[in-house]
Amino acid sequence: AQRVTQPEKLLSVFKGAPVELKCNYSYSGSPELFWYVQYSRQRLQLLLRHISRESIKGFTADLNKGETSFHLKKPFAQEEDSAMYYCALKTSYDKVIFGPGTSLSVIP
Amino acid sequence: KAGVTQTPRYLIKTRGQQVTLSCSPISGHRSVSWYQQTPGQGLQFLFEYFSETQRNKGNFPGRFSGRQFSNSRSEMNVSTLELGDSALYLCASSLTGDVEPQHFGDGTRLSIL
């Protein structure tokens, strides 16, 4: 079955602390994974994708096929990082399966 | 470039009615996908259209249908509305639906009374 799990519904960290948002997936094919972010009162937007192997706003994510994980990391959290984060798995033709989301709160 | 535009932003309907939601993709984008977002179920894939053809469909009843026009604009229709259909309906577009990421609209918030 195709599935994306994000074990933490809510994650609170202090400003300047490292942050890791967990994502695990279940998919028999070759996965294409994304992280989307939704800031307060803004539309859902792409943060990064595993195929690009880039760092956006200080965030990075590495695909670990052995552990079927795609955790999102940032070494030093900022207040503006507070948002809802969704891990997503694309299977075919824009059929994207989203995880339940993790609400990140960065405490000043 | 203008982003994905969804209309209307808000809708209130009663049970048993039907509703049509509209989505205008980013210019040049030919793939349009629809999602339902609820607090309980999160974001769930409804269907995807490319060149006026439905290529992919999620696990929703037949009351949910859609179509895409030759200019790539898409509409989603829900018939015989139920209370559980209250949700934010999001539309997303991409160039071909293949390797590019999707761009989302602000959504239409549908409330069923």
PDB file of C-alpha atoms in Angstrom:
ATOM      1  CA  ALA A   1       0.000   0.000   0.000  1.00  0.00           C
ATOM      2  CA  GLN A   2       1.114   3.530  -0.712  1.00  0.00           C
ATOM      3  CA  ARG A   3       1.299   5.550   2.424  1.00  0.00           C
ATOM      4  CA  VAL A   4       3.078   8.484   4.040  1.00  0.00           C
ATOM      5  CA  THR A   5       3.372   8.809   7.783  1.00  0.00           C
ATOM      6  CA  GLN A   6       4.479  11.734   9.881  1.00  0.00           C
ATOM      7  CA  PRO A   7       4.573  10.570  13.481  1.00  0.00           C
ATOM      8  CA  GLU A   8       4.473  13.992  15.111  1.00  0.00           C
ATOM      9  CA  LYS A   9       1.336  16.080  14.788  1.00  0.00           C
ATOM     10  CA  LEU A  10       2.923  18.877  16.739  1.00  0.00           C
ATOM     11  CA  LEU A  11       6.577  19.737  17.258  1.00  0.00           C
ATOM     12  CA  SER A  12       7.862  22.590  19.371  1.00  0.00           C
ATOM     13  CA  VAL A  13      11.490  23.692  19.395  1.00  0.00           C
ATOM     14  CA  PHE A  14      13.320  26.736  20.685  1.00  0.00           C
ATOM     15  CA  LYS A  15      14.740  29.292  18.314  1.00  0.00           C
ATOM     16  CA  GLY A  16      18.270  28.329  17.368  1.00  0.00           C
ATOM     17  CA  ALA A  17      17.758  24.652  18.178  1.00  0.00           C
ATOM     18  CA  PRO A  18      18.011  21.944  15.529  1.00  0.00           C
ATOM     19  CA  VAL A  19      14.780  20.650  14.103  1.00  0.00           C
ATOM     20  CA  GLU A  20      13.924  17.346  12.459  1.00  0.00           C
ATOM     21  CA  LEU A  21      10.530  16.565  11.017  1.00  0.00           C
ATOM     22  CA  LYS A  22      10.095  12.878  10.402  1.00  0.00           C
ATOM     23  CA  CYS A  23       8.573  11.291   7.359  1.00  0.00           C
ATOM     24  CA  ASN A  24       8.323   7.627   6.417  1.00  0.00           C
ATOM     25  CA  TYR A  25       6.764   6.218   3.307  1.00  0.00           C
ATOM     26  CA  SER A  26       5.520   2.940   1.932  1.00  0.00           C
ATOM     27  CA  TYR A  27       5.773   2.451  -1.820  1.00  0.00           C
ATOM     28  CA  SER A  28       6.918  -0.447  -3.942  1.00  0.00           C
ATOM     29  CA  GLY A  29       8.142   1.641  -6.861  1.00  0.00           C
ATOM     30  CA  SER A  30      10.812   4.286  -7.168  1.00  0.00           C
ATOM     31  CA  PRO A  31       9.616   7.101  -4.905  1.00  0.00           C
ATOM     32  CA  GLU A  32       9.518  10.767  -5.675  1.00  0.00           C
ATOM     33  CA  LEU A  33       9.267  12.685  -2.433  1.00  0.00           C
ATOM     34  CA  PHE A  34       8.518  16.257  -1.545  1.00  0.00           C
ATOM     35  CA  TRP A  35       8.133  18.510   1.440  1.00  0.00           C
ATOM     36  CA  TYR A  36       5.393  21.105   1.247  1.00  0.00           C
ATOM     37  CA  VAL A  37       4.931  23.933   3.719  1.00  0.00           C
ATOM     38  CA  GLN A  38       1.918  26.020   4.593  1.00  0.00           C
ATOM     39  CA  TYR A  39       2.541  29.218   6.525  1.00  0.00           C
ATOM     40  CA  SER A  40      -0.302  30.873   8.379  1.00  0.00           C
ATOM     41  CA  ARG A  41      -2.873  32.261   5.949  1.00  0.00           C
ATOM     42  CA  GLN A  42      -0.815  31.305   2.908  1.00  0.00           C
ATOM     43  CA  ARG A  43      -1.259  28.652   0.279  1.00  0.00           C
ATOM     44  CA  LEU A  44       0.454  25.329   0.301  1.00  0.00           C
ATOM     45  CA  GLN A  45       3.832  25.627  -1.396  1.00  0.00           C
ATOM     46  CA  LEU A  46       6.684  23.366  -2.313  1.00  0.00           C
ATOM     47  CA  LEU A  47       9.623  23.519   0.064  1.00  0.00           C
ATOM     48  CA  LEU A  48      11.926  20.979  -1.520  1.00  0.00           C
ATOM     49  CA  ARG A  49      12.032  17.721  -3.437  1.00  0.00           C
ATOM     50  CA  HIS A  50      14.441  14.854  -3.063  1.00  0.00           C
ATOM     51  CA  ILE A  51      15.377  14.817  -6.731  1.00  0.00           C
ATOM     52  CA  SER A  52      16.824  18.318  -6.498  1.00  0.00           C
ATOM     53  CA  ARG A  53      19.057  17.592  -3.511  1.00  0.00           C
ATOM     54  CA  GLU A  54      18.979  21.272  -2.619  1.00  0.00           C
ATOM     55  CA  SER A  55      18.712  23.314   0.538  1.00  0.00           C
ATOM     56  CA  ILE A  56      15.809  25.721   0.790  1.00  0.00           C
ATOM     57  CA  LYS A  57      15.548  28.224   3.649  1.00  0.00           C
ATOM     58  CA  GLY A  58      18.222  26.191   5.426  1.00  0.00           C
ATOM     59  CA  PHE A  59      16.194  22.970   5.247  1.00  0.00           C
ATOM     60  CA  THR A  60      17.538  19.759   3.787  1.00  0.00           C
ATOM     61  CA  ALA A  61      16.048  16.310   3.388  1.00  0.00           C
ATOM     62  CA  ASP A  62      17.742  13.081   2.424  1.00  0.00           C
ATOM     63  CA  LEU A  63      15.987  10.127   0.945  1.00  0.00           C
ATOM     64  CA  ASN A  64      16.919   6.930   2.763  1.00  0.00           C
ATOM     65  CA  LYS A  65      15.532   4.062   0.740  1.00  0.00           C
ATOM     66  CA  GLY A  66      16.709   1.474   3.247  1.00  0.00           C
ATOM     67  CA  GLU A  67      14.716   3.066   6.049  1.00  0.00           C
ATOM     68  CA  THR A  68      12.048   4.397   3.655  1.00  0.00           C
ATOM     69  CA  SER A  69      12.418   7.812   5.219  1.00  0.00           C
ATOM     70  CA  PHE A  70      12.660  11.388   4.026  1.00  0.00           C
ATOM     71  CA  HIS A  71      13.212  13.422   7.170  1.00  0.00           C
ATOM     72  CA  LEU A  72      13.375  17.205   6.974  1.00  0.00           C
ATOM     73  CA  LYS A  73      16.165  18.879   8.926  1.00  0.00           C
ATOM     74  CA  LYS A  74      17.386  22.324   9.785  1.00  0.00           C
ATOM     75  CA  PRO A  75      20.342  23.000  12.077  1.00  0.00           C
ATOM     76  CA  PHE A  76      19.036  26.234  13.604  1.00  0.00           C
ATOM     77  CA  ALA A  77      15.294  26.887  13.763  1.00  0.00           C
ATOM     78  CA  GLN A  78      13.956  30.390  13.181  1.00  0.00           C
ATOM     79  CA  GLU A  79      10.632  31.852  14.297  1.00  0.00           C
ATOM     80  CA  GLU A  80       9.560  32.245  10.684  1.00  0.00           C
ATOM     81  CA  ASP A  81       9.839  28.479  10.266  1.00  0.00           C
ATOM     82  CA  SER A  82       6.660  28.032  12.299  1.00  0.00           C
ATOM     83  CA  ALA A  83       4.212  26.434   9.884  1.00  0.00           C
ATOM     84  CA  MET A  84       2.509  23.228   8.869  1.00  0.00           C
ATOM     85  CA  TYR A  85       4.787  20.814   7.042  1.00  0.00           C
ATOM     86  CA  TYR A  86       3.567  18.020   4.797  1.00  0.00           C
ATOM     87  CA  CYS A  87       5.614  15.187   3.432  1.00  0.00           C
ATOM     88  CA  ALA A  88       4.305  13.927   0.092  1.00  0.00           C
ATOM     89  CA  LEU A  89       4.890  10.941  -2.147  1.00  0.00           C
ATOM     90  CA  LYS A  90       4.261  11.161  -5.850  1.00  0.00           C
ATOM     91  CA  THR A  91       3.370   7.855  -7.456  1.00  0.00           C
ATOM     92  CA  SER A  92       2.232   8.601 -10.974  1.00  0.00           C
ATOM     93  CA  TYR A  93       0.794  11.405 -13.052  1.00  0.00           C
ATOM     94  CA  ASP A  94       0.490  13.833 -10.209  1.00  0.00           C
ATOM     95  CA  LYS A  95      -1.195  11.355  -7.910  1.00  0.00           C
ATOM     96  CA  VAL A  96       0.343  12.692  -4.759  1.00  0.00           C
ATOM     97  CA  ILE A  97      -0.171  11.114  -1.388  1.00  0.00           C
ATOM     98  CA  PHE A  98       0.251  13.490   1.492  1.00  0.00           C
ATOM     99  CA  GLY A  99       1.170  12.696   5.047  1.00  0.00           C
ATOM    100  CA  PRO A 100      -1.018  14.032   7.855  1.00  0.00           C
ATOM    101  CA  GLY A 101       1.289  16.950   8.461  1.00  0.00           C
ATOM    102  CA  THR A 102       3.394  18.217  11.346  1.00  0.00           C
ATOM    103  CA  SER A 103       2.753  21.590  12.890  1.00  0.00           C
ATOM    104  CA  LEU A 104       6.098  23.148  13.786  1.00  0.00           C
ATOM    105  CA  SER A 105       6.155  25.830  16.422  1.00  0.00           C
ATOM    106  CA  VAL A 106       9.408  27.697  17.039  1.00  0.00           C
ATOM    107  CA  ILE A 107       9.497  29.257  20.468  1.00  0.00           C
ATOM    108  CA  PRO A 108      11.357  32.582  20.671  1.00  0.00           C
TER     109      PRO A 108
ATOM    110  CA  LYS B   1       2.947  34.707 -13.882  1.00  0.00           C
ATOM    111  CA  ALA B   2      -0.429  34.530 -12.190  1.00  0.00           C
ATOM    112  CA  GLY B   3      -0.788  31.641  -9.783  1.00  0.00           C
ATOM    113  CA  VAL B   4      -3.461  28.991  -9.637  1.00  0.00           C
ATOM    114  CA  THR B   5      -6.842  30.646  -9.213  1.00  0.00           C
ATOM    115  CA  GLN B   6      -9.791  28.951  -7.596  1.00  0.00           C
ATOM    116  CA  THR B   7     -13.329  30.294  -7.500  1.00  0.00           C
ATOM    117  CA  PRO B   8     -15.332  30.799  -5.480  1.00  0.00           C
ATOM    118  CA  ARG B   9     -13.301  31.115  -2.289  1.00  0.00           C
ATOM    119  CA  TYR B  10     -16.239  30.217  -0.061  1.00  0.00           C
ATOM    120  CA  LEU B  11     -19.472  28.337  -0.616  1.00  0.00           C
ATOM    121  CA  ILE B  12     -22.338  27.387   1.635  1.00  0.00           C
ATOM    122  CA  LYS B  13     -24.704  24.686   0.485  1.00  0.00           C
ATOM    123  CA  THR B  14     -27.299  22.402   2.017  1.00  0.00           C
ATOM    124  CA  ARG B  15     -27.479  18.636   1.960  1.00  0.00           C
ATOM    125  CA  GLY B  16     -28.685  17.177  -1.293  1.00  0.00           C
ATOM    126  CA  GLN B  17     -27.598  20.117  -3.425  1.00  0.00           C
ATOM    127  CA  GLN B  18     -24.834  19.993  -5.970  1.00  0.00           C
ATOM    128  CA  VAL B  19     -21.866  22.296  -6.399  1.00  0.00           C
ATOM    129  CA  THR B  20     -19.327  23.187  -9.062  1.00  0.00           C
ATOM    130  CA  LEU B  21     -15.879  24.509  -8.230  1.00  0.00           C
ATOM    131  CA  SER B  22     -13.553  26.113 -10.736  1.00  0.00           C
ATOM    132  CA  CYS B  23      -9.781  26.115 -11.114  1.00  0.00           C
ATOM    133  CA  SER B  24      -7.647  28.115 -13.528  1.00  0.00           C
ATOM    134  CA  PRO B  25      -4.108  26.725 -13.689  1.00  0.00           C
ATOM    135  CA  ILE B  26      -0.930  28.662 -14.212  1.00  0.00           C
ATOM    136  CA  SER B  27      -0.599  29.665 -17.851  1.00  0.00           C
ATOM    137  CA  GLY B  28       1.022  26.850 -19.799  1.00  0.00           C
ATOM    138  CA  HIS B  29       0.273  24.206 -17.196  1.00  0.00           C
ATOM    139  CA  ARG B  30      -1.708  21.326 -18.620  1.00  0.00           C
ATOM    140  CA  SER B  31      -2.048  19.076 -15.604  1.00  0.00           C
ATOM    141  CA  VAL B  32      -4.634  19.906 -12.957  1.00  0.00           C
ATOM    142  CA  SER B  33      -5.172  17.921  -9.778  1.00  0.00           C
ATOM    143  CA  TRP B  34      -7.831  18.240  -7.113  1.00  0.00           C
ATOM    144  CA  TYR B  35      -7.530  17.503  -3.413  1.00  0.00           C
ATOM    145  CA  GLN B  36      -9.880  17.499  -0.456  1.00  0.00           C
ATOM    146  CA  GLN B  37      -8.499  18.756   2.834  1.00  0.00           C
ATOM    147  CA  THR B  38     -10.275  18.064   6.121  1.00  0.00           C
ATOM    148  CA  PRO B  39      -9.052  18.149   9.727  1.00  0.00           C
ATOM    149  CA  GLY B  40      -9.753  14.457  10.144  1.00  0.00           C
ATOM    150  CA  GLN B  41      -8.467  13.016   6.879  1.00  0.00           C
ATOM    151  CA  GLY B  42      -5.889  15.590   5.877  1.00  0.00           C
ATOM    152  CA  LEU B  43      -5.117  16.099   2.208  1.00  0.00           C
ATOM    153  CA  GLN B  44      -6.632  13.464  -0.039  1.00  0.00           C
ATOM    154  CA  PHE B  45      -6.198  13.130  -3.772  1.00  0.00           C
ATOM    155  CA  LEU B  46      -9.408  13.339  -5.785  1.00  0.00           C
ATOM    156  CA  PHE B  47      -8.368  13.193  -9.448  1.00  0.00           C
ATOM    157  CA  GLU B  48      -5.972  14.544 -12.031  1.00  0.00           C
ATOM    158  CA  TYR B  49      -6.622  15.812 -15.540  1.00  0.00           C
ATOM    159  CA  PHE B  50      -4.289  16.309 -18.448  1.00  0.00           C
ATOM    160  CA  SER B  51      -5.337  17.466 -21.905  1.00  0.00           C
ATOM    161  CA  GLU B  52      -9.014  17.105 -21.026  1.00  0.00           C
ATOM    162  CA  THR B  53      -8.563  13.477 -19.924  1.00  0.00           C
ATOM    163  CA  GLN B  54      -8.762  12.093 -16.429  1.00  0.00           C
ATOM    164  CA  ARG B  55      -5.545  10.162 -15.882  1.00  0.00           C
ATOM    165  CA  ASN B  56      -5.763   9.334 -12.221  1.00  0.00           C
ATOM    166  CA  LYS B  57      -8.463   9.021  -9.623  1.00  0.00           C
ATOM    167  CA  GLY B  58      -8.488   8.724  -5.852  1.00  0.00           C
ATOM    168  CA  ASN B  59     -10.853   6.748  -3.663  1.00  0.00           C
ATOM    169  CA  PHE B  60     -13.891   8.971  -3.689  1.00  0.00           C
ATOM    170  CA  PRO B  61     -17.480   8.072  -4.577  1.00  0.00           C
ATOM    171  CA  GLY B  62     -18.928   8.772  -7.990  1.00  0.00           C
ATOM    172  CA  ARG B  63     -20.667  11.871  -6.642  1.00  0.00           C
ATOM    173  CA  PHE B  64     -17.322  13.578  -7.131  1.00  0.00           C
ATOM    174  CA  SER B  65     -16.556  14.280 -10.745  1.00  0.00           C
ATOM    175  CA  GLY B  66     -14.521  16.678 -12.772  1.00  0.00           C
ATOM    176  CA  ARG B  67     -13.610  17.829 -16.194  1.00  0.00           C
ATOM    177  CA  GLN B  68     -10.979  19.851 -17.959  1.00  0.00           C
ATOM    178  CA  PHE B  69     -11.469  22.218 -20.840  1.00  0.00           C
ATOM    179  CA  SER B  70      -9.261  22.814 -23.857  1.00  0.00           C
ATOM    180  CA  ASN B  71      -7.716  25.870 -22.154  1.00  0.00           C
ATOM    181  CA  SER B  72      -6.726  23.600 -19.223  1.00  0.00           C
ATOM    182  CA  ARG B  73      -9.214  25.180 -16.844  1.00  0.00           C
ATOM    183  CA  SER B  74     -10.853  22.561 -14.716  1.00  0.00           C
ATOM    184  CA  GLU B  75     -14.102  22.183 -12.835  1.00  0.00           C
ATOM    185  CA  MET B  76     -15.014  19.833 -10.057  1.00  0.00           C
ATOM    186  CA  ASN B  77     -18.592  18.845  -9.360  1.00  0.00           C
ATOM    187  CA  VAL B  78     -20.044  17.254  -6.272  1.00  0.00           C
ATOM    188  CA  SER B  79     -23.623  16.040  -6.453  1.00  0.00           C
ATOM    189  CA  THR B  80     -26.030  15.129  -3.664  1.00  0.00           C
ATOM    190  CA  LEU B  81     -23.948  16.921  -1.069  1.00  0.00           C
ATOM    191  CA  GLU B  82     -23.474  15.339   2.341  1.00  0.00           C
ATOM    192  CA  LEU B  83     -22.398  16.946   5.596  1.00  0.00           C
ATOM    193  CA  GLY B  84     -19.092  15.104   5.340  1.00  0.00           C
ATOM    194  CA  ASP B  85     -18.263  16.910   2.116  1.00  0.00           C
ATOM    195  CA  SER B  86     -17.535  20.055   4.100  1.00  0.00           C
ATOM    196  CA  ALA B  87     -13.880  20.689   3.386  1.00  0.00           C
ATOM    197  CA  LEU B  88     -11.292  22.845   1.727  1.00  0.00           C
ATOM    198  CA  TYR B  89     -10.943  21.805  -1.904  1.00  0.00           C
ATOM    199  CA  LEU B  90      -7.537  22.507  -3.353  1.00  0.00           C
ATOM    200  CA  CYS B  91      -6.511  22.609  -6.945  1.00  0.00           C
ATOM    201  CA  ALA B  92      -2.917  22.224  -8.092  1.00  0.00           C
ATOM    202  CA  SER B  93      -1.349  22.562 -11.507  1.00  0.00           C
ATOM    203  CA  SER B  94       1.894  21.543 -13.139  1.00  0.00           C
ATOM    204  CA  LEU B  95       3.291  21.569 -16.650  1.00  0.00           C
ATOM    205  CA  THR B  96       2.748  17.940 -17.536  1.00  0.00           C
ATOM    206  CA  GLY B  97       2.121  16.145 -14.265  1.00  0.00           C
ATOM    207  CA  ASP B  98       5.273  14.175 -14.814  1.00  0.00           C
ATOM    208  CA  VAL B  99       8.366  15.372 -12.983  1.00  0.00           C
ATOM    209  CA  GLU B 100       7.555  18.951 -12.108  1.00  0.00           C
ATOM    210  CA  PRO B 101       6.219  19.918  -8.678  1.00  0.00           C
ATOM    211  CA  GLN B 102       2.664  21.114  -8.281  1.00  0.00           C
ATOM    212  CA  HIS B 103       1.571  24.667  -7.592  1.00  0.00           C
ATOM    213  CA  PHE B 104      -1.452  25.040  -5.359  1.00  0.00           C
ATOM    214  CA  GLY B 105      -4.323  27.488  -5.298  1.00  0.00           C
ATOM    215  CA  ASP B 106      -5.838  29.003  -2.167  1.00  0.00           C
ATOM    216  CA  GLY B 107      -8.724  26.563  -2.262  1.00  0.00           C
ATOM    217  CA  THR B 108     -12.484  26.747  -2.069  1.00  0.00           C
ATOM    218  CA  ARG B 109     -13.950  26.285   1.385  1.00  0.00           C
ATOM    219  CA  LEU B 110     -17.199  24.385   1.081  1.00  0.00           C
ATOM    220  CA  SER B 111     -19.569  24.261   4.032  1.00  0.00           C
ATOM    221  CA  ILE B 112     -22.595  22.000   4.033  1.00  0.00           C
ATOM    222  CA  LEU B 113     -25.491  22.875   6.338  1.00  0.00           C
TER     223      LEU B 113
END
